[in-house]
Amino acid sequence: MASSSEGLASAQLALRYAGLRRRRVYAMLGTGLALFCALLAAAVLLAVLGYVVAQGIGSINWEFLTQLPHPIGVPGGGVGNGIAGSFIMIGIATAMAIPIGLLTGIYLALFGRGPIPEALRFLSDVLSGIPSIAIGLFAYAVLVAPLKHFSAFSASFAFMMLMLPLLVRTSEQAIRTVPQVVREGALALGMSNFRATVRIVIPTAMPAIMTALLLAIARVTGETAPLLFTAFGSQFWEFNPANPMAELSLQVFTYAISPYPTWQAQAWGGALLLISAVCILSVGARLMLRRSQGLQL
Amino acid sequence: MDNLEPRFRRVARFVSPVDRGFAAIVYAGSILFALLIIGLFVELVLGSWPSIAAFKFSFIWKSEWDPVSNKFGALPMIYGTVVSSFIAIALASFVGIMAAVYLSDFAPRWLANPLSFLIELLAAVPSVVYGLWGLFVLAPFVRTGLGPVLQHVLGWTPLFAGPIYGVGLLTGGIILSLMIVPTVTAISRDILVAIPRDLREASMAVGTTKWEMAMRVVLPAARVGIFGACVLALGRALGETIAVTMVIGNRPQISASLFAPSYTLASVIANEFTEATTSLYISALIELGLILFFVSMIVNGVARLMIWSVRGSDRTA
Amino acid sequence: MIRSLSRWFSTLGVVAAMTLPAVAATQLTGAGSTFDYPFFSKAFYIYSQQNPDVTVNYQSIGSGGGIQQFTAKTIDFGATDVPMNASELARAGQPVLQLPVTLGGAAIAYNLPGVTKPLRLTRQAVVDIYLGKITKWNDPAIAKSNPGVSLPDMPIVVVHRSDGSGTTYIFTDFLSHVSPEWKSKVGTGKSVSWPAPSAVGAKGNEGVAGQVRSTPGAIGYVELAYVIENHIPAATLQNRAGRWVPVSPETVAAAAAGRPDVNASNFSIVDEPGANAWPISGYSWVVVYKKPSDANRAKLLYNVLTWLVGPQGQSNAKSVDYVPLPGNVQATALSTLKQMQH
């Protein structure tokens, strides 16, 4: 309560000491600045996107999307196995990250005070600062070296760890913004805590959780470093997560730093695919959410 | 008043078996989460043990990085990581929070959603694309456009003196800020939107302009959550590898000038790990990862202290 | 959402079923040098077309990574730009065979606006530039080699690889051979501490080439294939025989031809005395266990590698700007490979 009454008090002070016209000018300048910032961020995205499109659009065709990669000198080829691999790996990672992240977020929201929850929040923030290559090494040490076998699953494990901090922090945040009255109402009606949380609180918090999920997926879609020692990559079709598998961003990376213009063009095409995939996912998820909840998002 | 319920009370309804099972699952998930991170820490320590044993604390304050003679010191990398992340979070938090304020309170409805979607899409661009764009577009821009302008205006400070290569600490910081702006904007916007309308209406009723309402009432109410968003974004900046390594110049040196090439902890690991063959070299690189773990801990610890001092008794962040 | 997800997965299953015959072949795995990657991808592709029961999955995770994974026995063979040394061999635990599989060279790329003729540099000039002793392009040491060319009064921006790489290894090996000062001060390695004050590190060949291309006055070393494919201006060097040679597959092959006795403990071919030799050349190596654990895989691996270092495999090199092994070196490689128990 303290900060907002301070805020109102300072607003009242502002009213007393500044003339209305001057305040209106400040307001206009401030709004202009905020608009400028929003447009700046969007403009940079358009610049980067434009660059990727200009470089990569020429590579996109049906063959590119469905074929295996060809070596240099053999025309054509594509990133079909990389697309499939990305879907599989990110899908498995999301499936693992959502329960752990959501459960931890629920724990922090429900049992929020005390040293243990504080320690968990702290650990989560620390995890978000670890470079992805270190996480890849951890996945290697735990899932690849003991089994002496590269696998897509170990890459999913690394991806999951990259997604968790965002999910944990935001799901806790989202659950706590649900007003107390909603939860208490559900409990007053006789629901168990479990039902109250799962059926009432979480759906109310869903839009924010969804945003976090999309951000987390976007984050790992472009990651390459953890894949070097886990999924390993492949030039062939592979659908078994226990085996090495191709991945789109890894292929993009390998092609982008190669000497050959044909491969570099394919790298840009792959990058364009990655961005489009996240774009489509974002739009799709929002449309679904809007339809299921009738909310303005 | 803040938008978050201060105590999501542990209401006494955990007696039924369903509730007890639910509580058990929740505990299990959280414990698993904690174990993963602790496991990561343990692996890092185990992997860097030979290097820790060989160099002890001199690793942190020595400046030499010489793989040929097996002499390793991490100070320039720590410097580069801290400075580039600081530039990134300074730029990104200002632009990101301003953009979030605009999107939550000022944007007309037809503009708000597409614009915020566009900004979030920045997060979807792969790291390597940022690196290449940075190398081919941003670095020449800094070398021929932004750099000379800054040097003309601020060249009397050591920060903006010296030769301008295009790649360097400043360019690295700018690329990082681009990558973390969507995190700051998206999360901040969600928090701002969730602040109850009555607060805004009360402010307007008292007679503030909309801008004053946003700056003096809504933003302070959201400040804890927004701070958390910035900390999360800062974490990303600390650990970013591929994009930074393409534009930062990769030179292990400490220089006052922001135009000078520099090096970050994550970049060294990304650059040299796949080619390192001696066990001392490999464990020195893993020790860099461990240092990054500690840098992340210190930054987060400081952030938490700041939050505690601001909020007083209510300590949940 | 669940429904559309399950629809997607069933489509995936159908696709998997259609491609299953292809997946049923034995897949050998190899990893290591990024330098070898384009050549290997071409060669193994051709091999699988001729021998459909074997596929080779090679990934470029770096020479160090290749050796690590080979030692951990997570892959069948490793590829490295620098052969395994005594301590690495000891860590592998079992006898290891190392054979050369391809040749490459490093070119000196530069960005000099206004200079149209190929730049000429003596070996000593290259060393002094990278030591930081020559700092401007119109330095007399460079002007002496380029009569009639007006060199600009520009500072030299020295670009090097920031990531560990075999290209850096052969370049620093070359510098160490030419200059005792470099050898004692810096040394040879995949990653070194660069002494020039204006040195900038860039990631990968793409990074170095990109940096050189966008920075007037820059100089850097890149793989031969890079220079050929991207038409980057590359310097002509004066080799040990005193002749001015451009970088090309022919001059690199000439460097290798003069040393047929190359093996894993005596592998450096930089600064060779041949008349047409390119001074910055090097081999790339494949490492296999003398007695692999799986007998079936050993047989398939033996066949693949024999094909690779033989005339058929090597014929794929030219089309991807790689240098095929000279005939005598092919023979050396084959005889090393014969020691493998298959």
PDB file of C-alpha atoms in Angstrom, chain A residues 121-135 161-163 165-166 169 219 223, chain B residues 40 81-82 84-90 92-93 127 176-177 179-181 183-184 187 226-242 244 264-267 289 291-301 303:
ATOM      1  CA  ARG A 121      13.739 -17.947  -6.683  1.00  0.00           C
ATOM      2  CA  PHE A 122      17.375 -17.096  -6.323  1.00  0.00           C
ATOM      3  CA  LEU A 123      18.467 -20.357  -7.951  1.00  0.00           C
ATOM      4  CA  SER A 124      16.054 -19.723 -10.793  1.00  0.00           C
ATOM      5  CA  ASP A 125      17.524 -16.288 -11.482  1.00  0.00           C
ATOM      6  CA  VAL A 126      21.046 -17.655 -11.338  1.00  0.00           C
ATOM      7  CA  LEU A 127      20.124 -20.372 -13.817  1.00  0.00           C
ATOM      8  CA  SER A 128      18.931 -17.771 -16.297  1.00  0.00           C
ATOM      9  CA  GLY A 129      22.434 -16.300 -16.388  1.00  0.00           C
ATOM     10  CA  ILE A 130      24.318 -19.482 -17.169  1.00  0.00           C
ATOM     11  CA  PRO A 131      25.514 -19.622 -20.766  1.00  0.00           C
ATOM     12  CA  SER A 132      23.721 -22.171 -22.857  1.00  0.00           C
ATOM     13  CA  ILE A 133      26.971 -23.911 -23.659  1.00  0.00           C
ATOM     14  CA  ALA A 134      27.530 -24.671 -19.969  1.00  0.00           C
ATOM     15  CA  ILE A 135      24.047 -26.134 -19.781  1.00  0.00           C
ATOM     16  CA  MET A 161      16.809 -26.064 -18.452  1.00  0.00           C
ATOM     17  CA  LEU A 162      16.987 -22.948 -20.607  1.00  0.00           C
ATOM     18  CA  MET A 163      13.212 -22.566 -20.552  1.00  0.00           C
ATOM     19  CA  PRO A 165      13.671 -19.785 -15.280  1.00  0.00           C
ATOM     20  CA  LEU A 166      11.292 -17.873 -17.510  1.00  0.00           C
ATOM     21  CA  ARG A 169       9.199 -16.731 -12.577  1.00  0.00           C
ATOM     22  CA  ARG A 219      14.497 -18.401 -26.756  1.00  0.00           C
ATOM     23  CA  GLU A 223      20.034 -21.839 -29.637  1.00  0.00           C
TER      24      GLU A 223
ATOM     25  CA  LEU B  40      24.685 -28.124 -12.688  1.00  0.00           C
ATOM     26  CA  THR B  81      31.073  -9.536 -19.489  1.00  0.00           C
ATOM     27  CA  VAL B  82      30.142  -7.044 -16.803  1.00  0.00           C
ATOM     28  CA  SER B  84      28.749  -5.325 -22.049  1.00  0.00           C
ATOM     29  CA  SER B  85      25.868  -6.628 -19.931  1.00  0.00           C
ATOM     30  CA  PHE B  86      25.643  -3.322 -18.129  1.00  0.00           C
ATOM     31  CA  ILE B  87      25.397  -1.429 -21.422  1.00  0.00           C
ATOM     32  CA  ALA B  88      22.836  -3.937 -22.609  1.00  0.00           C
ATOM     33  CA  ILE B  89      20.593  -3.700 -19.575  1.00  0.00           C
ATOM     34  CA  ALA B  90      20.886   0.089 -19.399  1.00  0.00           C
ATOM     35  CA  ALA B  92      17.223  -2.352 -22.934  1.00  0.00           C
ATOM     36  CA  SER B  93      15.557  -1.428 -19.657  1.00  0.00           C
ATOM     37  CA  SER B 127      21.553 -15.890 -32.104  1.00  0.00           C
ATOM     38  CA  LEU B 176      22.833  -7.751 -26.438  1.00  0.00           C
ATOM     39  CA  SER B 177      20.341  -5.007 -25.679  1.00  0.00           C
ATOM     40  CA  MET B 179      18.246  -9.467 -27.779  1.00  0.00           C
ATOM     41  CA  ILE B 180      16.904  -8.739 -24.317  1.00  0.00           C
ATOM     42  CA  VAL B 181      14.503  -5.881 -25.125  1.00  0.00           C
ATOM     43  CA  THR B 183      11.937  -9.962 -22.559  1.00  0.00           C
ATOM     44  CA  VAL B 184      11.812  -6.647 -20.729  1.00  0.00           C
ATOM     45  CA  ILE B 187       6.976  -9.108 -19.179  1.00  0.00           C
ATOM     46  CA  ILE B 226       9.521  -4.911 -13.732  1.00  0.00           C
ATOM     47  CA  PHE B 227      12.754  -5.086 -11.822  1.00  0.00           C
ATOM     48  CA  GLY B 228      12.396  -8.847 -11.865  1.00  0.00           C
ATOM     49  CA  ALA B 229      11.921  -8.732 -15.629  1.00  0.00           C
ATOM     50  CA  CYS B 230      15.106  -6.718 -15.953  1.00  0.00           C
ATOM     51  CA  VAL B 231      17.010  -9.186 -13.814  1.00  0.00           C
ATOM     52  CA  LEU B 232      15.795 -12.033 -16.009  1.00  0.00           C
ATOM     53  CA  ALA B 233      16.843 -10.117 -19.092  1.00  0.00           C
ATOM     54  CA  LEU B 234      20.214  -9.368 -17.558  1.00  0.00           C
ATOM     55  CA  GLY B 235      20.691 -13.073 -17.036  1.00  0.00           C
ATOM     56  CA  ARG B 236      20.203 -13.646 -20.721  1.00  0.00           C
ATOM     57  CA  ALA B 237      22.741 -10.925 -21.519  1.00  0.00           C
ATOM     58  CA  LEU B 238      25.356 -12.451 -19.234  1.00  0.00           C
ATOM     59  CA  GLY B 239      25.127 -15.850 -20.856  1.00  0.00           C
ATOM     60  CA  GLU B 240      24.765 -14.918 -24.518  1.00  0.00           C
ATOM     61  CA  THR B 241      27.505 -16.409 -26.613  1.00  0.00           C
ATOM     62  CA  ILE B 242      27.275 -16.583 -30.391  1.00  0.00           C
ATOM     63  CA  VAL B 244      28.313 -11.383 -28.899  1.00  0.00           C
ATOM     64  CA  THR B 264      33.264 -12.071 -22.538  1.00  0.00           C
ATOM     65  CA  LEU B 265      33.294 -15.227 -20.416  1.00  0.00           C
ATOM     66  CA  ALA B 266      30.654 -16.952 -22.504  1.00  0.00           C
ATOM     67  CA  SER B 267      32.402 -16.038 -25.768  1.00  0.00           C
ATOM     68  CA  GLY B 289      31.539 -21.176 -16.696  1.00  0.00           C
ATOM     69  CA  ILE B 291      32.813 -17.844 -12.631  1.00  0.00           C
ATOM     70  CA  LEU B 292      29.818 -16.913 -14.753  1.00  0.00           C
ATOM     71  CA  PHE B 293      27.660 -18.875 -12.331  1.00  0.00           C
ATOM     72  CA  PHE B 294      29.084 -16.772  -9.496  1.00  0.00           C
ATOM     73  CA  VAL B 295      28.777 -13.503 -11.430  1.00  0.00           C
ATOM     74  CA  SER B 296      25.134 -14.357 -12.024  1.00  0.00           C
ATOM     75  CA  MET B 297      24.733 -15.106  -8.301  1.00  0.00           C
ATOM     76  CA  ILE B 298      26.343 -11.822  -7.266  1.00  0.00           C
ATOM     77  CA  VAL B 299      24.281  -9.760  -9.703  1.00  0.00           C
ATOM     78  CA  ASN B 300      21.089 -11.432  -8.550  1.00  0.00           C
ATOM     79  CA  GLY B 301      22.078 -11.101  -4.921  1.00  0.00           C
ATOM     80  CA  ALA B 303      19.357  -7.013  -7.126  1.00  0.00           C
TER      81      ALA B 303
END
